[in-house]
Amino acid sequence: MTLSPARVPATGVRRLTTTLYGYAFLDDLVLLYPVYALLFADTGLPLWQISSLFALWSVTAVVLEVPSGAWADTVSRRRLLWIGPLLTAVGFTLWVSVPSYGAFAVGFILWGAGGALGSGALEALVYDELERLGSAERYARVMGRTRAARLLATVVAMGLAGPVLALGGYEAVGAASVLACLLAAVTATRLPEHRVPAEKGSTRWAATLRAGAAEARGDRAVRGALLLVPAVAAVWGALDEYVSLLIRDLGVADATVPYLVLLVWAIVTVGSLFAGPAERLGTRGLAALIAGAALALTVGAGARTPAGIVLVGLAFAGFQLAEVLADVRLQHRIDDARRATLTSVASLGTELVTVAVFGVYTLLGASLAHSTVFVILSVPYLVTALVLGRAGGARNESPGDRPRTQ
């Protein structure tokens, strides 16, 4: 039987998305997430060593982010996506088999390297495959659902970590995390990739990196899209680390804190599913979304009540949507040959701003309540919304209105 032209793209998109969602879920189904700080402390590490491990993790991501993106534009992106989880699996194995500061440090380096390999490569592979199938307009919806799959995996990991830890200790939690990484690697090998990698060699890699930098400098629209990603993603990406402290300051019982944290992430997960319809918002609509989320964060955190946490969850859902839409704008504006490179540049900007937000939070939190710090850090979003609103005043364009740079 001969398939119709419409049937072939539909089948290809279904294969891509099914594999992608499975990969994203398994990649974040890490039961060590909610308990690795406890593992470090129970091993006898003082606070300064635990903090240095987190810093090492961030530094690894910062150092490797852009080079790995340029590499993803010269080799098979699918290969990088299955190598990354394997590196992470090795790191987790070290953590539970020889728990020590050195093993934890090596594990974080491997985890950071694995994450850097996938950052940029995944977005580029998905966009290129959708474009090949004539379905590039589905990118926002697909990536929104991908984020939802990751968030769902995080919620599941939070729910399973306690019982597994009680049954088998850190060894069982670590084994489950390694298994998830191995399954993610296997799933990544099933991702479709029809792009032909560029010729091998360091010269080609360096040329790709230089070309990406030149495109960012020379194209105002690309530069604006690059700056928008960290402007939207960084602050809330840092604030989510402090949600449990914000909730505990409400005076609720410690046993209630995890449930309210899960409520926040459940709202964010559901919000991710609306990325497709939200793409129609255009520039001024995106500005309104960011401003609305900022106001929800201000009111929710400032209320200092459990009901206010629902507004915090809605704010985070809004920022998550805006982050997906910012990525969509970037993907529509960059050239295929440098897609992973420039996506990684945006991710690097996000990492750097996130580290800065951690520093600001630490300074403000020394004398202010967590709720007050949350309110203060909603201000950058209002500024971003104002700048976007003014930019969209002349033309309320949608992300796909401007053609990609050729």
XYZ file of C-alpha atoms in Angstrom:
406
model
C 0.000 0.000 0.000
C 1.317 3.438 -0.927
C 1.293 6.009 1.832
C -0.032 9.458 1.048
C 2.349 12.446 1.364
C 0.477 13.598 4.466
C 0.814 10.185 6.078
C 4.605 10.031 5.767
C 5.293 13.263 7.717
C 2.704 12.302 10.346
C 4.404 8.946 10.903
C 7.829 10.589 11.055
C 6.692 13.207 13.561
C 5.061 10.519 15.701
C 8.256 8.464 15.768
C 10.328 11.521 16.657
C 8.062 12.777 19.436
C 7.401 9.378 21.013
C 11.124 8.678 21.260
C 11.869 12.226 22.387
C 9.349 12.186 25.235
C 10.612 8.809 26.410
C 14.202 10.036 26.326
C 13.360 13.229 28.224
C 11.433 11.322 30.911
C 14.194 8.764 31.475
C 16.930 11.399 31.407
C 15.353 13.152 34.415
C 14.095 10.061 36.249
C 17.000 10.331 38.688
C 16.091 9.229 42.186
C 19.326 10.726 43.484
C 18.009 14.244 42.754
C 16.173 14.798 46.040
C 18.653 12.944 48.259
C 22.181 13.531 46.955
C 22.763 16.379 49.418
C 21.862 13.931 52.198
C 24.330 11.413 50.762
C 27.094 14.014 50.869
C 26.272 15.027 54.427
C 25.993 11.427 55.635
C 29.397 10.700 54.113
C 30.779 13.362 56.461
C 31.303 16.266 54.078
C 31.132 19.714 55.722
C 28.942 22.432 54.195
C 31.806 24.164 52.405
C 32.725 20.965 50.572
C 29.105 20.352 49.572
C 28.872 23.930 48.260
C 32.129 23.497 46.347
C 30.671 20.416 44.632
C 27.681 22.442 43.419
C 30.057 25.145 42.180
C 32.161 22.542 40.355
C 29.020 21.244 38.650
C 28.121 24.760 37.447
C 31.661 25.548 36.318
C 31.803 22.317 34.289
C 28.587 23.279 32.504
C 29.825 26.817 31.843
C 33.185 25.685 30.454
C 31.792 22.961 28.187
C 28.485 24.535 27.103
C 29.563 26.421 23.971
C 32.375 24.062 22.815
C 29.986 21.108 23.041
C 27.402 23.045 21.046
C 29.911 23.738 18.282
C 30.881 20.057 18.359
C 27.215 19.114 17.934
C 27.184 21.107 14.692
C 30.068 19.049 13.276
C 29.303 15.489 14.457
C 26.212 13.333 14.954
C 23.923 15.011 17.482
C 22.254 11.696 18.263
C 25.633 10.257 19.269
C 26.155 13.047 21.798
C 22.682 12.456 23.205
C 23.435 8.825 24.091
C 26.987 9.478 25.284
C 25.764 12.081 27.803
C 23.613 9.732 29.930
C 26.412 7.139 29.931
C 28.817 9.674 31.440
C 26.223 10.532 34.073
C 25.702 6.835 34.849
C 29.434 6.413 35.490
C 29.358 9.388 37.855
C 26.409 8.035 39.841
C 28.095 4.630 40.075
C 31.144 6.278 41.646
C 28.965 8.132 44.150
C 27.391 5.045 45.670
C 30.275 2.585 45.240
C 33.114 4.716 46.666
C 31.412 7.655 48.423
C 34.038 10.323 49.069
C 34.712 13.936 48.164
C 36.886 12.921 45.216
C 34.266 10.528 43.835
C 31.538 13.130 44.232
C 33.676 15.708 42.418
C 34.401 13.367 39.496
C 30.720 12.436 39.387
C 29.658 16.072 39.125
C 32.196 16.695 36.360
C 30.835 13.712 34.420
C 27.243 14.797 35.062
C 28.028 18.354 33.949
C 29.810 17.076 30.839
C 26.891 14.792 29.995
C 24.425 17.632 30.345
C 26.575 19.931 28.199
C 26.722 17.332 25.414
C 22.930 17.257 25.227
C 22.366 20.992 25.629
C 21.948 22.527 22.194
C 22.262 19.174 20.436
C 18.753 18.071 21.450
C 17.020 21.294 20.398
C 18.931 21.371 17.114
C 18.142 17.740 16.290
C 14.431 18.160 17.037
C 14.065 21.386 15.061
C 15.949 20.045 12.037
C 13.927 16.818 11.980
C 10.635 18.696 12.271
C 11.732 21.079 9.526
C 12.665 18.144 7.275
C 9.162 16.779 7.802
C 7.582 20.145 7.033
C 6.395 20.493 10.633
C 8.668 23.172 12.078
C 5.571 25.004 13.328
C 5.088 22.165 15.855
C 8.420 22.882 17.578
C 6.946 24.929 20.450
C 4.301 22.316 21.230
C 6.813 19.472 21.014
C 9.379 21.159 23.254
C 6.680 22.168 25.731
C 5.647 18.541 26.044
C 9.301 17.554 26.324
C 9.681 19.917 29.287
C 6.502 18.444 30.766
C 7.954 14.932 30.420
C 11.102 16.030 32.249
C 9.123 17.700 35.016
C 6.883 14.671 35.386
C 9.975 12.498 35.740
C 11.306 14.813 38.450
C 8.017 14.592 40.338
C 8.021 10.788 40.042
C 11.649 10.662 41.215
C 10.733 12.768 44.257
C 7.908 10.392 45.076
C 9.975 7.224 44.662
C 13.221 8.354 46.302
C 11.944 8.075 49.879
C 10.533 4.543 49.674
C 13.519 3.237 47.677
C 15.936 4.835 50.144
C 14.079 3.226 53.039
C 14.170 -0.193 51.371
C 17.726 -0.312 50.047
C 19.633 2.762 51.150
C 21.711 4.963 48.867
C 22.910 1.930 46.922
C 19.351 1.198 45.755
C 18.673 4.849 44.913
C 21.930 5.000 42.988
C 21.214 1.760 41.115
C 17.787 3.052 40.066
C 19.372 6.301 38.850
C 22.033 4.447 36.854
C 19.359 2.231 35.297
C 17.384 5.315 34.209
C 20.527 6.772 32.604
C 21.231 3.550 30.710
C 17.653 3.377 29.452
C 17.883 7.025 28.378
C 21.053 6.254 26.408
C 19.384 3.305 24.674
C 16.342 5.436 23.856
C 18.557 8.192 22.421
C 19.952 5.742 19.855
C 16.401 5.463 18.460
C 16.082 9.199 17.781
C 15.868 9.873 14.029
C 18.670 11.934 12.511
C 18.876 12.574 8.778
C 21.355 15.453 8.936
C 24.783 14.634 7.478
C 27.503 15.715 9.945
C 30.162 18.088 8.648
C 33.632 16.860 7.862
C 35.792 15.973 10.823
C 38.647 18.030 12.152
C 39.414 20.778 14.653
C 39.535 23.382 11.909
C 35.893 22.739 11.039
C 34.919 22.802 14.722
C 36.689 26.139 15.261
C 35.195 27.565 12.072
C 31.696 26.651 13.235
C 32.299 28.350 16.569
C 33.624 31.512 14.857
C 30.712 31.556 12.401
C 28.209 31.252 15.246
C 29.818 34.162 17.100
C 29.813 36.246 13.910
C 26.114 35.534 13.344
C 25.288 36.611 16.889
C 27.257 39.852 16.488
C 26.068 40.722 12.996
C 22.339 39.918 13.170
C 20.372 42.109 15.560
C 17.384 39.743 15.612
C 19.612 36.756 16.486
C 21.355 38.777 19.175
C 18.031 39.814 20.704
C 16.757 36.240 20.675
C 19.970 35.059 22.338
C 19.617 37.632 25.119
C 15.951 36.850 25.681
C 16.618 33.217 26.657
C 18.683 33.953 29.806
C 16.493 36.967 30.600
C 13.518 34.621 30.870
C 15.108 31.392 32.108
C 17.776 32.372 34.634
C 15.967 34.024 37.539
C 13.160 31.506 38.010
C 15.670 28.712 37.353
C 17.557 29.915 40.423
C 14.478 30.673 42.523
C 13.167 27.112 42.221
C 16.086 25.960 44.396
C 14.690 28.049 47.251
C 11.009 27.122 47.002
C 11.220 24.655 49.901
C 12.766 27.356 52.102
C 10.052 29.817 51.067
C 7.399 27.261 52.013
C 9.007 26.375 55.341
C 8.991 30.066 56.299
C 5.188 29.980 56.092
C 5.145 28.052 59.367
C 3.803 24.809 57.928
C 4.964 21.470 59.291
C 8.148 20.085 57.729
C 6.197 17.044 56.572
C 3.918 19.346 54.545
C 6.758 21.052 52.668
C 7.367 18.264 50.101
C 3.678 18.161 49.193
C 3.557 21.895 48.512
C 6.764 21.637 46.470
C 5.148 18.862 44.435
C 2.092 21.088 43.960
C 4.284 23.822 42.482
C 5.924 21.433 40.038
C 2.633 19.794 39.125
C 1.339 23.229 38.075
C 4.522 23.898 36.081
C 4.209 20.512 34.374
C 0.636 21.195 33.283
C 1.616 24.676 32.132
C 4.261 23.231 29.817
C 1.545 21.528 27.794
C 0.219 24.904 26.620
C 3.401 25.878 24.744
C 1.822 25.172 21.339
C -1.189 27.493 21.725
C 0.979 30.078 23.522
C 3.197 30.422 20.441
C 0.437 32.486 18.839
C 0.882 35.208 21.455
C 3.449 37.198 19.460
C 5.879 39.699 20.974
C 3.440 41.807 22.964
C 1.582 38.706 24.079
C 4.844 37.206 25.332
C 5.532 40.451 27.196
C 2.084 40.229 28.814
C 2.716 36.597 29.791
C 6.011 37.499 31.481
C 4.489 40.508 33.242
C 1.524 38.427 34.455
C 3.837 35.726 35.780
C 5.946 38.352 37.561
C 2.871 39.818 39.230
C 1.697 36.337 40.267
C 5.115 35.706 41.807
C 4.999 39.022 43.662
C 1.518 38.460 45.066
C 2.027 34.745 45.754
C 5.343 35.089 47.568
C 4.290 38.284 49.317
C 1.099 36.695 50.662
C 3.122 34.316 52.844
C 0.292 31.773 52.952
C -0.058 28.231 51.568
C -2.644 29.577 49.114
C -0.013 31.978 47.817
C 2.157 29.010 46.831
C -0.415 28.203 44.151
C 0.307 31.625 42.617
C 4.025 30.902 42.812
C 3.379 27.693 40.869
C 1.355 29.624 38.266
C 4.177 32.170 38.009
C 6.728 29.432 37.424
C 4.423 27.881 34.827
C 4.295 31.243 33.050
C 8.064 31.594 33.106
C 8.436 28.032 31.824
C 6.115 28.824 28.911
C 8.037 32.026 28.203
C 11.303 30.066 28.261
C 10.004 27.639 25.641
C 8.749 30.516 23.486
C 12.101 32.299 23.778
C 13.792 29.137 22.516
C 11.303 28.994 19.637
C 12.145 32.565 18.621
C 15.833 31.692 18.665
C 15.428 28.515 16.596
C 13.444 30.389 13.933
C 16.203 32.973 13.576
C 19.414 30.941 13.360
C 21.029 29.036 10.529
C 20.857 25.233 10.485
C 24.635 24.823 10.308
C 25.128 26.730 13.579
C 21.928 25.791 15.399
C 23.494 23.798 18.254
C 26.319 26.324 18.651
C 24.031 29.319 19.149
C 21.578 27.360 21.285
C 24.507 26.522 23.549
C 25.524 30.186 23.638
C 22.037 30.976 24.955
C 22.365 28.179 27.531
C 25.748 29.536 28.597
C 24.185 32.940 29.160
C 21.497 31.303 31.271
C 24.096 29.461 33.372
C 26.102 32.633 34.000
C 23.076 34.724 34.956
C 21.788 31.908 37.179
C 25.065 31.850 39.094
C 24.799 35.638 39.506
C 21.227 35.271 40.820
C 22.473 32.741 43.381
C 24.945 35.370 44.590
C 22.297 38.090 44.756
C 19.916 35.779 46.613
C 22.619 34.935 49.144
C 23.295 38.628 49.809
C 19.626 39.587 50.084
C 18.702 36.482 52.061
C 21.238 37.340 54.762
C 18.935 40.076 56.076
C 15.571 39.582 54.362
C 12.873 36.899 54.472
C 12.696 34.463 51.563
C 9.321 35.889 50.560
C 10.814 39.375 50.288
C 13.700 38.134 48.155
C 11.251 36.396 45.807
C 9.321 39.652 45.434
C 12.495 41.643 44.705
C 13.670 39.142 42.099
C 10.386 39.430 40.218
C 11.433 42.962 39.179
C 13.831 41.822 36.392
C 10.875 40.097 34.723
C 8.860 43.292 34.754
C 11.786 45.062 33.079
C 12.042 42.294 30.460
C 8.303 42.528 29.807
C 8.556 46.310 29.391
C 11.419 46.019 26.891
C 9.581 43.319 24.919
C 6.346 45.291 24.943
C 8.080 48.346 23.511
C 9.813 46.206 20.873
C 6.486 44.714 19.844
C 4.731 48.064 19.718
C 5.647 48.683 16.099
C 4.763 45.157 14.982
C 3.158 42.418 17.041
C 5.038 39.644 15.285
C 4.845 35.949 16.055
C 8.083 33.989 16.500
C 7.871 32.531 13.045
C 7.292 35.786 11.144
C 10.938 36.501 10.601
C 12.766 34.064 8.295
C 15.885 32.351 9.471
C 19.285 33.749 8.616
C 20.744 32.046 5.614
